[in-house]
């Protein structure tokens, strides 16, 4: 198992990789359309936080603008959770409490996974009981009552989001009829609203985005409408390596409309990015997608082999990472390749967010801000090579006339073949001259490695 696991962590050298169709065309940045101040919507992650406070130094949280954590004590060695024993629950509760406190320390919100308190690990083990089996809800009701008491006693309610059940649409996590999950939803929702009204309720937490004909989505929405149990946070996942936010959001609105549910609350993609996608180009792709739709996102990878509560979901690494010498309590943390993209995003991209669009095929993306001094743009493909570009429009709004030349600073965020390798900051590719034409500036990208990302910066004149 361990060897297999370690092999799966390797990223193939470029010449051995299959290639996706080339990325072409242009993503566009609109200098004249501001969409609000940056809040680092994509700087969240599931688990990844050690249970020992302070094990990972502060700067790794603050530099990336950490916003959202999510956990519930899953995969703690020698525990199964509530369904097996009160002591197992206690251990998982303490783990979740510690992760909650770490998240709050940096001003983030924390999403609790009660399914993990109940007993889910990678998934729920096949012989595990489920809440409501044989129409007996007493054990689940007890768990909720106990958790509410513990959460109050430990001051765990502020900034807390309760994700009623993780991925009920996967047998792996919910091996029971859909109807039983809907009952779980309704019953839990009522108790939380009554006892802890400030806790935000999140769902449906499906493994896939809104699907116009999907039974899970349709039945869920019809149900919460008539049951009057609409969530405060709409959650779903982008862990399958396909899908995109534009299609998901338009389908979501169509579905809400179908069931006469007014759009409210926030969208939280509370798991995005599989292991293979924890590379600079994919980081930019997800950041751009989420920011454009004003959706929060949490980096998600249910790593196994005892390291779930470590590495900030692949942003940091340490000596022994990914080897037999791994220790969950050792320190000496350093940044991975992807970290530098999030650091640039969280620390340097200040000012106002700008409206952007992706290229036509949606595999070339950009996220951009207008600062007081400069325009800063991150660009990344969705795992493809090719010749593509970022077109910047509206040059006159920052003081450039047609025909004028501008110095563009170009940075490259390199990828590492092994995700666990230490990575230095972005590489300076130097200053490139570009010329404004009819208010537009073309920033060309010759992408030879599908995993790297770029940043472009140029001064504003007004
Ligand atoms: C966007 O995602 C949907 C599935 O959610 C897919 O059908 C569609 O092809 C995607 N579009 C692009 C351009 O990738
Ligand atoms: C997370 O990473 C591990 C290790 O490579 C892999 O086995 C697992 O499938 C990944 N899970 C997801 C959801 O990406
Ligand atoms: C990139 O795409 C190739 C070909 O489809 C695939 O084998 C590989 O796993 C992908 N890698 C990432 C980072 O998504």
mmCIF file with all atom_site columns, N, CA, C and O in Angstrom, residues 44-49 66-74 96 99-100 103 109-115 161-167 202 204-206 233 235-237 239 268-272 298-302 308-309:
data_model
loop_
_atom_site.group_PDB
_atom_site.id
_atom_site.type_symbol
_atom_site.label_atom_id
_atom_site.label_alt_id
_atom_site.label_comp_id
_atom_site.label_asym_id
_atom_site.label_entity_id
_atom_site.label_seq_id
_atom_site.pdbx_PDB_ins_code
_atom_site.Cartn_x
_atom_site.Cartn_y
_atom_site.Cartn_z
_atom_site.occupancy
_atom_site.B_iso_or_equiv
_atom_site.pdbx_formal_charge
_atom_site.auth_seq_id
_atom_site.auth_comp_id
_atom_site.auth_asym_id
_atom_site.auth_atom_id
_atom_site.pdbx_PDB_model_num
ATOM 1   N N  . UNK A 1 44  ? -8.409  28.485 0.868  1.00 0.00 ? 44  UNK A N  1
ATOM 2   C CA . UNK A 1 44  ? -8.874  27.615 1.944  1.00 0.00 ? 44  UNK A CA 1
ATOM 3   C C  . UNK A 1 44  ? -8.419  26.207 1.641  1.00 0.00 ? 44  UNK A C  1
ATOM 4   O O  . UNK A 1 44  ? -7.980  25.916 0.524  1.00 0.00 ? 44  UNK A O  1
ATOM 5   N N  . UNK A 1 45  ? -8.491  25.327 2.650  1.00 0.00 ? 45  UNK A N  1
ATOM 6   C CA . UNK A 1 45  ? -8.168  23.923 2.390  1.00 0.00 ? 45  UNK A CA 1
ATOM 7   C C  . UNK A 1 45  ? -8.845  23.023 3.405  1.00 0.00 ? 45  UNK A C  1
ATOM 8   O O  . UNK A 1 45  ? -9.206  23.444 4.499  1.00 0.00 ? 45  UNK A O  1
ATOM 9   N N  . UNK A 1 46  ? -9.070  21.802 2.973  1.00 0.00 ? 46  UNK A N  1
ATOM 10  C CA . UNK A 1 46  ? -9.640  20.810 3.887  1.00 0.00 ? 46  UNK A CA 1
ATOM 11  C C  . UNK A 1 46  ? -8.483  20.145 4.634  1.00 0.00 ? 46  UNK A C  1
ATOM 12  O O  . UNK A 1 46  ? -7.401  19.938 4.074  1.00 0.00 ? 46  UNK A O  1
ATOM 13  N N  . UNK A 1 47  ? -8.699  19.842 5.904  1.00 0.00 ? 47  UNK A N  1
ATOM 14  C CA . UNK A 1 47  ? -7.653  19.259 6.751  1.00 0.00 ? 47  UNK A CA 1
ATOM 15  C C  . UNK A 1 47  ? -6.324  19.982 6.512  1.00 0.00 ? 47  UNK A C  1
ATOM 16  O O  . UNK A 1 47  ? -6.304  21.201 6.402  1.00 0.00 ? 47  UNK A O  1
ATOM 17  N N  . UNK A 1 48  ? -5.215  19.237 6.459  1.00 0.00 ? 48  UNK A N  1
ATOM 18  C CA . UNK A 1 48  ? -3.927  19.872 6.187  1.00 0.00 ? 48  UNK A CA 1
ATOM 19  C C  . UNK A 1 48  ? -3.299  20.576 7.374  1.00 0.00 ? 48  UNK A C  1
ATOM 20  O O  . UNK A 1 48  ? -2.126  20.938 7.333  1.00 0.00 ? 48  UNK A O  1
ATOM 21  N N  . UNK A 1 49  ? -4.091  20.800 8.443  1.00 0.00 ? 49  UNK A N  1
ATOM 22  C CA . UNK A 1 49  ? -3.597  21.528 9.609  1.00 0.00 ? 49  UNK A CA 1
ATOM 23  C C  . UNK A 1 49  ? -3.235  20.518 10.703 1.00 0.00 ? 49  UNK A C  1
ATOM 24  O O  . UNK A 1 49  ? -4.080  19.730 11.116 1.00 0.00 ? 49  UNK A O  1
ATOM 25  N N  . UNK A 1 66  ? -4.971  32.853 4.132  1.00 0.00 ? 66  UNK A N  1
ATOM 26  C CA . UNK A 1 66  ? -5.853  31.738 4.539  1.00 0.00 ? 66  UNK A CA 1
ATOM 27  C C  . UNK A 1 66  ? -7.232  32.216 5.021  1.00 0.00 ? 66  UNK A C  1
ATOM 28  O O  . UNK A 1 66  ? -7.318  33.083 5.883  1.00 0.00 ? 66  UNK A O  1
ATOM 29  N N  . UNK A 1 67  ? -8.296  31.634 4.486  1.00 0.00 ? 67  UNK A N  1
ATOM 30  C CA . UNK A 1 67  ? -9.660  32.066 4.766  1.00 0.00 ? 67  UNK A CA 1
ATOM 31  C C  . UNK A 1 67  ? -10.581 31.011 5.370  1.00 0.00 ? 67  UNK A C  1
ATOM 32  O O  . UNK A 1 67  ? -11.551 31.321 6.067  1.00 0.00 ? 67  UNK A O  1
ATOM 33  N N  . UNK A 1 68  ? -10.380 29.753 4.976  1.00 0.00 ? 68  UNK A N  1
ATOM 34  C CA . UNK A 1 68  ? -11.359 28.726 5.314  1.00 0.00 ? 68  UNK A CA 1
ATOM 35  C C  . UNK A 1 68  ? -10.672 27.404 5.624  1.00 0.00 ? 68  UNK A C  1
ATOM 36  O O  . UNK A 1 68  ? -9.825  26.962 4.843  1.00 0.00 ? 68  UNK A O  1
ATOM 37  N N  . UNK A 1 69  ? -11.031 26.786 6.741  1.00 0.00 ? 69  UNK A N  1
ATOM 38  C CA . UNK A 1 69  ? -10.559 25.441 7.053  1.00 0.00 ? 69  UNK A CA 1
ATOM 39  C C  . UNK A 1 69  ? -11.745 24.490 7.082  1.00 0.00 ? 69  UNK A C  1
ATOM 40  O O  . UNK A 1 69  ? -12.902 24.913 7.115  1.00 0.00 ? 69  UNK A O  1
ATOM 41  N N  . UNK A 1 70  ? -11.472 23.200 7.074  1.00 0.00 ? 70  UNK A N  1
ATOM 42  C CA . UNK A 1 70  ? -12.555 22.215 7.088  1.00 0.00 ? 70  UNK A CA 1
ATOM 43  C C  . UNK A 1 70  ? -12.005 20.919 7.658  1.00 0.00 ? 70  UNK A C  1
ATOM 44  O O  . UNK A 1 70  ? -10.949 20.447 7.218  1.00 0.00 ? 70  UNK A O  1
ATOM 45  N N  . UNK A 1 71  ? -12.685 20.369 8.638  1.00 0.00 ? 71  UNK A N  1
ATOM 46  C CA . UNK A 1 71  ? -12.213 19.119 9.208  1.00 0.00 ? 71  UNK A CA 1
ATOM 47  C C  . UNK A 1 71  ? -13.199 18.560 10.215 1.00 0.00 ? 71  UNK A C  1
ATOM 48  O O  . UNK A 1 71  ? -14.227 19.167 10.509 1.00 0.00 ? 71  UNK A O  1
ATOM 49  N N  . UNK A 1 72  ? -12.869 17.396 10.744 1.00 0.00 ? 72  UNK A N  1
ATOM 50  C CA . UNK A 1 72  ? -13.726 16.740 11.732 1.00 0.00 ? 72  UNK A CA 1
ATOM 51  C C  . UNK A 1 72  ? -13.026 15.544 12.365 1.00 0.00 ? 72  UNK A C  1
ATOM 52  O O  . UNK A 1 72  ? -13.675 14.652 12.887 1.00 0.00 ? 72  UNK A O  1
ATOM 53  N N  . UNK A 1 73  ? -11.704 15.537 12.296 1.00 0.00 ? 73  UNK A N  1
ATOM 54  C CA . UNK A 1 73  ? -10.953 14.468 12.970 1.00 0.00 ? 73  UNK A CA 1
ATOM 55  C C  . UNK A 1 73  ? -10.838 13.171 12.189 1.00 0.00 ? 73  UNK A C  1
ATOM 56  O O  . UNK A 1 73  ? -10.483 12.139 12.745 1.00 0.00 ? 73  UNK A O  1
ATOM 57  N N  . UNK A 1 74  ? -11.107 13.233 10.886 1.00 0.00 ? 74  UNK A N  1
ATOM 58  C CA . UNK A 1 74  ? -11.023 12.020 10.071 1.00 0.00 ? 74  UNK A CA 1
ATOM 59  C C  . UNK A 1 74  ? -9.598  11.463 10.069 1.00 0.00 ? 74  UNK A C  1
ATOM 60  O O  . UNK A 1 74  ? -8.630  12.212 10.208 1.00 0.00 ? 74  UNK A O  1
ATOM 61  N N  . UNK A 1 96  ? -10.792 18.332 15.751 1.00 0.00 ? 96  UNK A N  1
ATOM 62  C CA . UNK A 1 96  ? -11.549 19.368 15.034 1.00 0.00 ? 96  UNK A CA 1
ATOM 63  C C  . UNK A 1 96  ? -11.456 20.700 15.776 1.00 0.00 ? 96  UNK A C  1
ATOM 64  O O  . UNK A 1 96  ? -11.291 21.761 15.154 1.00 0.00 ? 96  UNK A O  1
ATOM 65  N N  . UNK A 1 99  ? -8.081  22.279 15.078 1.00 0.00 ? 99  UNK A N  1
ATOM 66  C CA . UNK A 1 99  ? -8.054  22.838 13.709 1.00 0.00 ? 99  UNK A CA 1
ATOM 67  C C  . UNK A 1 99  ? -8.923  24.090 13.612 1.00 0.00 ? 99  UNK A C  1
ATOM 68  O O  . UNK A 1 99  ? -8.585  25.047 12.907 1.00 0.00 ? 99  UNK A O  1
ATOM 69  N N  . UNK A 1 100 ? -10.038 24.072 14.326 1.00 0.00 ? 100 UNK A N  1
ATOM 70  C CA . UNK A 1 100 ? -10.922 25.247 14.370 1.00 0.00 ? 100 UNK A CA 1
ATOM 71  C C  . UNK A 1 100 ? -10.170 26.440 14.971 1.00 0.00 ? 100 UNK A C  1
ATOM 72  O O  . UNK A 1 100 ? -10.177 27.543 14.420 1.00 0.00 ? 100 UNK A O  1
ATOM 73  N N  . UNK A 1 103 ? -7.613  27.814 12.645 1.00 0.00 ? 103 UNK A N  1
ATOM 74  C CA . UNK A 1 103 ? -8.261  28.572 11.566 1.00 0.00 ? 103 UNK A CA 1
ATOM 75  C C  . UNK A 1 103 ? -8.708  29.947 12.059 1.00 0.00 ? 103 UNK A C  1
ATOM 76  O O  . UNK A 1 103 ? -8.480  30.965 11.396 1.00 0.00 ? 103 UNK A O  1
ATOM 77  N N  . UNK A 1 109 ? -12.912 31.087 8.606  1.00 0.00 ? 109 UNK A N  1
ATOM 78  C CA . UNK A 1 109 ? -14.093 30.326 9.032  1.00 0.00 ? 109 UNK A CA 1
ATOM 79  C C  . UNK A 1 109 ? -13.761 28.849 8.965  1.00 0.00 ? 109 UNK A C  1
ATOM 80  O O  . UNK A 1 109 ? -12.891 28.435 8.198  1.00 0.00 ? 109 UNK A O  1
ATOM 81  N N  . UNK A 1 110 ? -14.493 28.079 9.755  1.00 0.00 ? 110 UNK A N  1
ATOM 82  C CA . UNK A 1 110 ? -14.194 26.649 9.809  1.00 0.00 ? 110 UNK A CA 1
ATOM 83  C C  . UNK A 1 110 ? -15.441 25.818 9.506  1.00 0.00 ? 110 UNK A C  1
ATOM 84  O O  . UNK A 1 110 ? -16.495 26.033 10.102 1.00 0.00 ? 110 UNK A O  1
ATOM 85  N N  . UNK A 1 111 ? -15.295 24.900 8.586  1.00 0.00 ? 111 UNK A N  1
ATOM 86  C CA . UNK A 1 111 ? -16.404 24.017 8.214  1.00 0.00 ? 111 UNK A CA 1
ATOM 87  C C  . UNK A 1 111 ? -16.230 22.686 8.944  1.00 0.00 ? 111 UNK A C  1
ATOM 88  O O  . UNK A 1 111 ? -15.221 21.998 8.748  1.00 0.00 ? 111 UNK A O  1
ATOM 89  N N  . UNK A 1 112 ? -17.198 22.364 9.770  1.00 0.00 ? 112 UNK A N  1
ATOM 90  C CA . UNK A 1 112 ? -17.123 21.100 10.515 1.00 0.00 ? 112 UNK A CA 1
ATOM 91  C C  . UNK A 1 112 ? -17.715 19.970 9.679  1.00 0.00 ? 112 UNK A C  1
ATOM 92  O O  . UNK A 1 112 ? -18.751 20.128 9.041  1.00 0.00 ? 112 UNK A O  1
ATOM 93  N N  . UNK A 1 113 ? -17.022 18.835 9.718  1.00 0.00 ? 113 UNK A N  1
ATOM 94  C CA . UNK A 1 113 ? -17.497 17.638 9.017  1.00 0.00 ? 113 UNK A CA 1
ATOM 95  C C  . UNK A 1 113 ? -18.053 16.651 10.039 1.00 0.00 ? 113 UNK A C  1
ATOM 96  O O  . UNK A 1 113 ? -17.321 15.795 10.551 1.00 0.00 ? 113 UNK A O  1
ATOM 97  N N  . UNK A 1 114 ? -19.346 16.746 10.338 1.00 0.00 ? 114 UNK A N  1
ATOM 98  C CA . UNK A 1 114 ? -19.915 15.835 11.324 1.00 0.00 ? 114 UNK A CA 1
ATOM 99  C C  . UNK A 1 114 ? -19.860 14.373 10.879 1.00 0.00 ? 114 UNK A C  1
ATOM 100 O O  . UNK A 1 114 ? -19.827 13.472 11.714 1.00 0.00 ? 114 UNK A O  1
ATOM 101 N N  . UNK A 1 115 ? -19.803 14.156 9.550  1.00 0.00 ? 115 UNK A N  1
ATOM 102 C CA . UNK A 1 115 ? -19.685 12.767 9.080  1.00 0.00 ? 115 UNK A CA 1
ATOM 103 C C  . UNK A 1 115 ? -18.378 12.159 9.571  1.00 0.00 ? 115 UNK A C  1
ATOM 104 O O  . UNK A 1 115 ? -18.299 10.953 9.828  1.00 0.00 ? 115 UNK A O  1
ATOM 105 N N  . UNK A 1 161 ? -19.244 26.641 10.354 1.00 0.00 ? 161 UNK A N  1
ATOM 106 C CA . UNK A 1 161 ? -20.163 26.188 9.308  1.00 0.00 ? 161 UNK A CA 1
ATOM 107 C C  . UNK A 1 161 ? -20.338 24.684 9.500  1.00 0.00 ? 161 UNK A C  1
ATOM 108 O O  . UNK A 1 161 ? -19.360 23.964 9.687  1.00 0.00 ? 161 UNK A O  1
ATOM 109 N N  . UNK A 1 162 ? -21.581 24.231 9.459  1.00 0.00 ? 162 UNK A N  1
ATOM 110 C CA . UNK A 1 162 ? -21.870 22.816 9.710  1.00 0.00 ? 162 UNK A CA 1
ATOM 111 C C  . UNK A 1 162 ? -22.276 22.159 8.389  1.00 0.00 ? 162 UNK A C  1
ATOM 112 O O  . UNK A 1 162 ? -23.323 22.462 7.831  1.00 0.00 ? 162 UNK A O  1
ATOM 113 N N  . UNK A 1 163 ? -21.410 21.277 7.901  1.00 0.00 ? 163 UNK A N  1
ATOM 114 C CA . UNK A 1 163 ? -21.619 20.639 6.590  1.00 0.00 ? 163 UNK A CA 1
ATOM 115 C C  . UNK A 1 163 ? -22.313 19.300 6.845  1.00 0.00 ? 163 UNK A C  1
ATOM 116 O O  . UNK A 1 163 ? -21.650 18.300 7.128  1.00 0.00 ? 163 UNK A O  1
ATOM 117 N N  . UNK A 1 164 ? -23.628 19.297 6.739  1.00 0.00 ? 164 UNK A N  1
ATOM 118 C CA . UNK A 1 164 ? -24.405 18.196 7.329  1.00 0.00 ? 164 UNK A CA 1
ATOM 119 C C  . UNK A 1 164 ? -23.899 16.794 6.978  1.00 0.00 ? 164 UNK A C  1
ATOM 120 O O  . UNK A 1 164 ? -23.761 15.956 7.864  1.00 0.00 ? 164 UNK A O  1
ATOM 121 N N  . UNK A 1 165 ? -23.588 16.513 5.721  1.00 0.00 ? 165 UNK A N  1
ATOM 122 C CA . UNK A 1 165 ? -22.954 15.216 5.415  1.00 0.00 ? 165 UNK A CA 1
ATOM 123 C C  . UNK A 1 165 ? -22.104 15.354 4.172  1.00 0.00 ? 165 UNK A C  1
ATOM 124 O O  . UNK A 1 165 ? -22.564 15.924 3.170  1.00 0.00 ? 165 UNK A O  1
ATOM 125 N N  . UNK A 1 166 ? -20.885 14.824 4.215  1.00 0.00 ? 166 UNK A N  1
ATOM 126 C CA . UNK A 1 166 ? -19.982 14.954 3.081  1.00 0.00 ? 166 UNK A CA 1
ATOM 127 C C  . UNK A 1 166 ? -20.298 13.973 1.955  1.00 0.00 ? 166 UNK A C  1
ATOM 128 O O  . UNK A 1 166 ? -20.384 12.762 2.193  1.00 0.00 ? 166 UNK A O  1
ATOM 129 N N  . UNK A 1 167 ? -20.469 14.490 0.752  1.00 0.00 ? 167 UNK A N  1
ATOM 130 C CA . UNK A 1 167 ? -20.646 13.674 -0.456 1.00 0.00 ? 167 UNK A CA 1
ATOM 131 C C  . UNK A 1 167 ? -21.639 12.527 -0.298 1.00 0.00 ? 167 UNK A C  1
ATOM 132 O O  . UNK A 1 167 ? -21.305 11.363 -0.530 1.00 0.00 ? 167 UNK A O  1
ATOM 133 N N  . UNK A 1 202 ? -24.416 24.141 5.803  1.00 0.00 ? 202 UNK A N  1
ATOM 134 C CA . UNK A 1 202 ? -23.872 23.989 4.459  1.00 0.00 ? 202 UNK A CA 1
ATOM 135 C C  . UNK A 1 202 ? -24.329 22.685 3.810  1.00 0.00 ? 202 UNK A C  1
ATOM 136 O O  . UNK A 1 202 ? -24.438 21.649 4.467  1.00 0.00 ? 202 UNK A O  1
ATOM 137 N N  . UNK A 1 204 ? -25.546 20.979 -0.551 1.00 0.00 ? 204 UNK A N  1
ATOM 138 C CA . UNK A 1 204 ? -25.648 19.546 -0.282 1.00 0.00 ? 204 UNK A CA 1
ATOM 139 C C  . UNK A 1 204 ? -24.310 18.828 -0.246 1.00 0.00 ? 204 UNK A C  1
ATOM 140 O O  . UNK A 1 204 ? -24.255 17.658 0.080  1.00 0.00 ? 204 UNK A O  1
ATOM 141 N N  . UNK A 1 205 ? -23.217 19.531 -0.590 1.00 0.00 ? 205 UNK A N  1
ATOM 142 C CA . UNK A 1 205 ? -21.902 18.912 -0.489 1.00 0.00 ? 205 UNK A CA 1
ATOM 143 C C  . UNK A 1 205 ? -21.744 17.693 -1.403 1.00 0.00 ? 205 UNK A C  1
ATOM 144 O O  . UNK A 1 205 ? -21.151 16.689 -1.012 1.00 0.00 ? 205 UNK A O  1
ATOM 145 N N  . UNK A 1 206 ? -22.326 17.796 -2.581 1.00 0.00 ? 206 UNK A N  1
ATOM 146 C CA . UNK A 1 206 ? -22.203 16.695 -3.546 1.00 0.00 ? 206 UNK A CA 1
ATOM 147 C C  . UNK A 1 206 ? -20.799 16.657 -4.144 1.00 0.00 ? 206 UNK A C  1
ATOM 148 O O  . UNK A 1 206 ? -20.103 17.675 -4.186 1.00 0.00 ? 206 UNK A O  1
ATOM 149 N N  . UNK A 1 233 ? -24.862 28.067 3.106  1.00 0.00 ? 233 UNK A N  1
ATOM 150 C CA . UNK A 1 233 ? -23.755 27.924 2.153  1.00 0.00 ? 233 UNK A CA 1
ATOM 151 C C  . UNK A 1 233 ? -24.090 26.774 1.232  1.00 0.00 ? 233 UNK A C  1
ATOM 152 O O  . UNK A 1 233 ? -24.334 25.663 1.698  1.00 0.00 ? 233 UNK A O  1
ATOM 153 N N  . UNK A 1 235 ? -22.745 24.099 -1.079 1.00 0.00 ? 235 UNK A N  1
ATOM 154 C CA . UNK A 1 235 ? -21.432 23.486 -1.283 1.00 0.00 ? 235 UNK A CA 1
ATOM 155 C C  . UNK A 1 235 ? -21.502 22.361 -2.304 1.00 0.00 ? 235 UNK A C  1
ATOM 156 O O  . UNK A 1 235 ? -22.485 21.619 -2.364 1.00 0.00 ? 235 UNK A O  1
ATOM 157 N N  . UNK A 1 236 ? -20.468 22.271 -3.124 1.00 0.00 ? 236 UNK A N  1
ATOM 158 C CA . UNK A 1 236 ? -20.253 21.100 -3.962 1.00 0.00 ? 236 UNK A CA 1
ATOM 159 C C  . UNK A 1 236 ? -18.770 21.019 -4.268 1.00 0.00 ? 236 UNK A C  1
ATOM 160 O O  . UNK A 1 236 ? -18.006 21.900 -3.848 1.00 0.00 ? 236 UNK A O  1
ATOM 161 N N  . UNK A 1 237 ? -18.367 19.961 -4.950 1.00 0.00 ? 237 UNK A N  1
ATOM 162 C CA . UNK A 1 237 ? -16.936 19.704 -5.115 1.00 0.00 ? 237 UNK A CA 1
ATOM 163 C C  . UNK A 1 237 ? -16.497 19.692 -6.571 1.00 0.00 ? 237 UNK A C  1
ATOM 164 O O  . UNK A 1 237 ? -17.281 19.378 -7.458 1.00 0.00 ? 237 UNK A O  1
ATOM 165 N N  . UNK A 1 239 ? -13.552 17.845 -7.583 1.00 0.00 ? 239 UNK A N  1
ATOM 166 C CA . UNK A 1 239 ? -12.408 16.970 -7.320 1.00 0.00 ? 239 UNK A CA 1
ATOM 167 C C  . UNK A 1 239 ? -12.209 15.951 -8.426 1.00 0.00 ? 239 UNK A C  1
ATOM 168 O O  . UNK A 1 239 ? -11.399 15.068 -8.307 1.00 0.00 ? 239 UNK A O  1
ATOM 169 N N  . UNK A 1 268 ? -19.705 27.733 -1.931 1.00 0.00 ? 268 UNK A N  1
ATOM 170 C CA . UNK A 1 268 ? -18.409 27.275 -1.445 1.00 0.00 ? 268 UNK A CA 1
ATOM 171 C C  . UNK A 1 268 ? -18.053 25.925 -2.078 1.00 0.00 ? 268 UNK A C  1
ATOM 172 O O  . UNK A 1 268 ? -18.698 24.916 -1.803 1.00 0.00 ? 268 UNK A O  1
ATOM 173 N N  . UNK A 1 269 ? -17.044 25.951 -2.932 1.00 0.00 ? 269 UNK A N  1
ATOM 174 C CA . UNK A 1 269 ? -16.547 24.705 -3.538 1.00 0.00 ? 269 UNK A CA 1
ATOM 175 C C  . UNK A 1 269 ? -15.593 24.142 -2.487 1.00 0.00 ? 269 UNK A C  1
ATOM 176 O O  . UNK A 1 269 ? -14.372 24.367 -2.556 1.00 0.00 ? 269 UNK A O  1
ATOM 177 N N  . UNK A 1 270 ? -16.169 23.457 -1.496 1.00 0.00 ? 270 UNK A N  1
ATOM 178 C CA . UNK A 1 270 ? -15.339 23.166 -0.327 1.00 0.00 ? 270 UNK A CA 1
ATOM 179 C C  . UNK A 1 270 ? -14.419 21.950 -0.462 1.00 0.00 ? 270 UNK A C  1
ATOM 180 O O  . UNK A 1 270 ? -13.816 21.530 0.523  1.00 0.00 ? 270 UNK A O  1
ATOM 181 N N  . UNK A 1 271 ? -14.257 21.483 -1.715 1.00 0.00 ? 271 UNK A N  1
ATOM 182 C CA . UNK A 1 271 ? -13.139 20.613 -2.096 1.00 0.00 ? 271 UNK A CA 1
ATOM 183 C C  . UNK A 1 271 ? -12.859 20.870 -3.564 1.00 0.00 ? 271 UNK A C  1
ATOM 184 O O  . UNK A 1 271 ? -13.708 20.620 -4.409 1.00 0.00 ? 271 UNK A O  1
ATOM 185 N N  . UNK A 1 272 ? -11.680 21.378 -3.867 1.00 0.00 ? 272 UNK A N  1
ATOM 186 C CA . UNK A 1 272 ? -11.301 21.516 -5.277 1.00 0.00 ? 272 UNK A CA 1
ATOM 187 C C  . UNK A 1 272 ? -9.857  21.104 -5.450 1.00 0.00 ? 272 UNK A C  1
ATOM 188 O O  . UNK A 1 272 ? -9.035  21.285 -4.545 1.00 0.00 ? 272 UNK A O  1
ATOM 189 N N  . UNK A 1 298 ? -11.998 25.537 -1.288 1.00 0.00 ? 298 UNK A N  1
ATOM 190 C CA . UNK A 1 298 ? -11.040 24.895 -0.378 1.00 0.00 ? 298 UNK A CA 1
ATOM 191 C C  . UNK A 1 298 ? -10.302 23.809 -1.133 1.00 0.00 ? 298 UNK A C  1
ATOM 192 O O  . UNK A 1 298 ? -10.926 22.924 -1.732 1.00 0.00 ? 298 UNK A O  1
ATOM 193 N N  . UNK A 1 299 ? -8.988  23.895 -1.091 1.00 0.00 ? 299 UNK A N  1
ATOM 194 C CA . UNK A 1 299 ? -8.164  22.879 -1.738 1.00 0.00 ? 299 UNK A CA 1
ATOM 195 C C  . UNK A 1 299 ? -8.437  21.545 -1.057 1.00 0.00 ? 299 UNK A C  1
ATOM 196 O O  . UNK A 1 299 ? -8.434  21.454 0.163  1.00 0.00 ? 299 UNK A O  1
ATOM 197 N N  . UNK A 1 300 ? -8.660  20.531 -1.889 1.00 0.00 ? 300 UNK A N  1
ATOM 198 C CA . UNK A 1 300 ? -9.060  19.270 -1.273 1.00 0.00 ? 300 UNK A CA 1
ATOM 199 C C  . UNK A 1 300 ? -8.275  18.096 -1.775 1.00 0.00 ? 300 UNK A C  1
ATOM 200 O O  . UNK A 1 300 ? -8.151  17.884 -2.966 1.00 0.00 ? 300 UNK A O  1
ATOM 201 N N  . UNK A 1 301 ? -7.721  17.377 -0.888 1.00 0.00 ? 301 UNK A N  1
ATOM 202 C CA . UNK A 1 301 ? -7.174  16.072 -1.273 1.00 0.00 ? 301 UNK A CA 1
ATOM 203 C C  . UNK A 1 301 ? -7.147  15.225 -0.017 1.00 0.00 ? 301 UNK A C  1
ATOM 204 O O  . UNK A 1 301 ? -6.486  15.555 0.958  1.00 0.00 ? 301 UNK A O  1
ATOM 205 N N  . UNK A 1 302 ? -7.898  14.130 -0.093 1.00 0.00 ? 302 UNK A N  1
ATOM 206 C CA . UNK A 1 302 ? -7.967  13.244 1.063  1.00 0.00 ? 302 UNK A CA 1
ATOM 207 C C  . UNK A 1 302 ? -6.743  12.353 1.078  1.00 0.00 ? 302 UNK A C  1
ATOM 208 O O  . UNK A 1 302 ? -6.852  11.159 0.865  1.00 0.00 ? 302 UNK A O  1
ATOM 209 N N  . UNK A 1 308 ? -2.965  13.190 6.483  1.00 0.00 ? 308 UNK A N  1
ATOM 210 C CA . UNK A 1 308 ? -4.094  14.079 6.173  1.00 0.00 ? 308 UNK A CA 1
ATOM 211 C C  . UNK A 1 308 ? -4.022  15.380 6.962  1.00 0.00 ? 308 UNK A C  1
ATOM 212 O O  . UNK A 1 308 ? -4.342  16.442 6.446  1.00 0.00 ? 308 UNK A O  1
ATOM 213 N N  . UNK A 1 309 ? -3.566  15.275 8.223  1.00 0.00 ? 309 UNK A N  1
ATOM 214 C CA . UNK A 1 309 ? -3.521  16.466 9.080  1.00 0.00 ? 309 UNK A CA 1
ATOM 215 C C  . UNK A 1 309 ? -2.159  17.161 8.971  1.00 0.00 ? 309 UNK A C  1
ATOM 216 O O  . UNK A 1 309 ? -1.507  17.453 9.965  1.00 0.00 ? 309 UNK A O  1
#
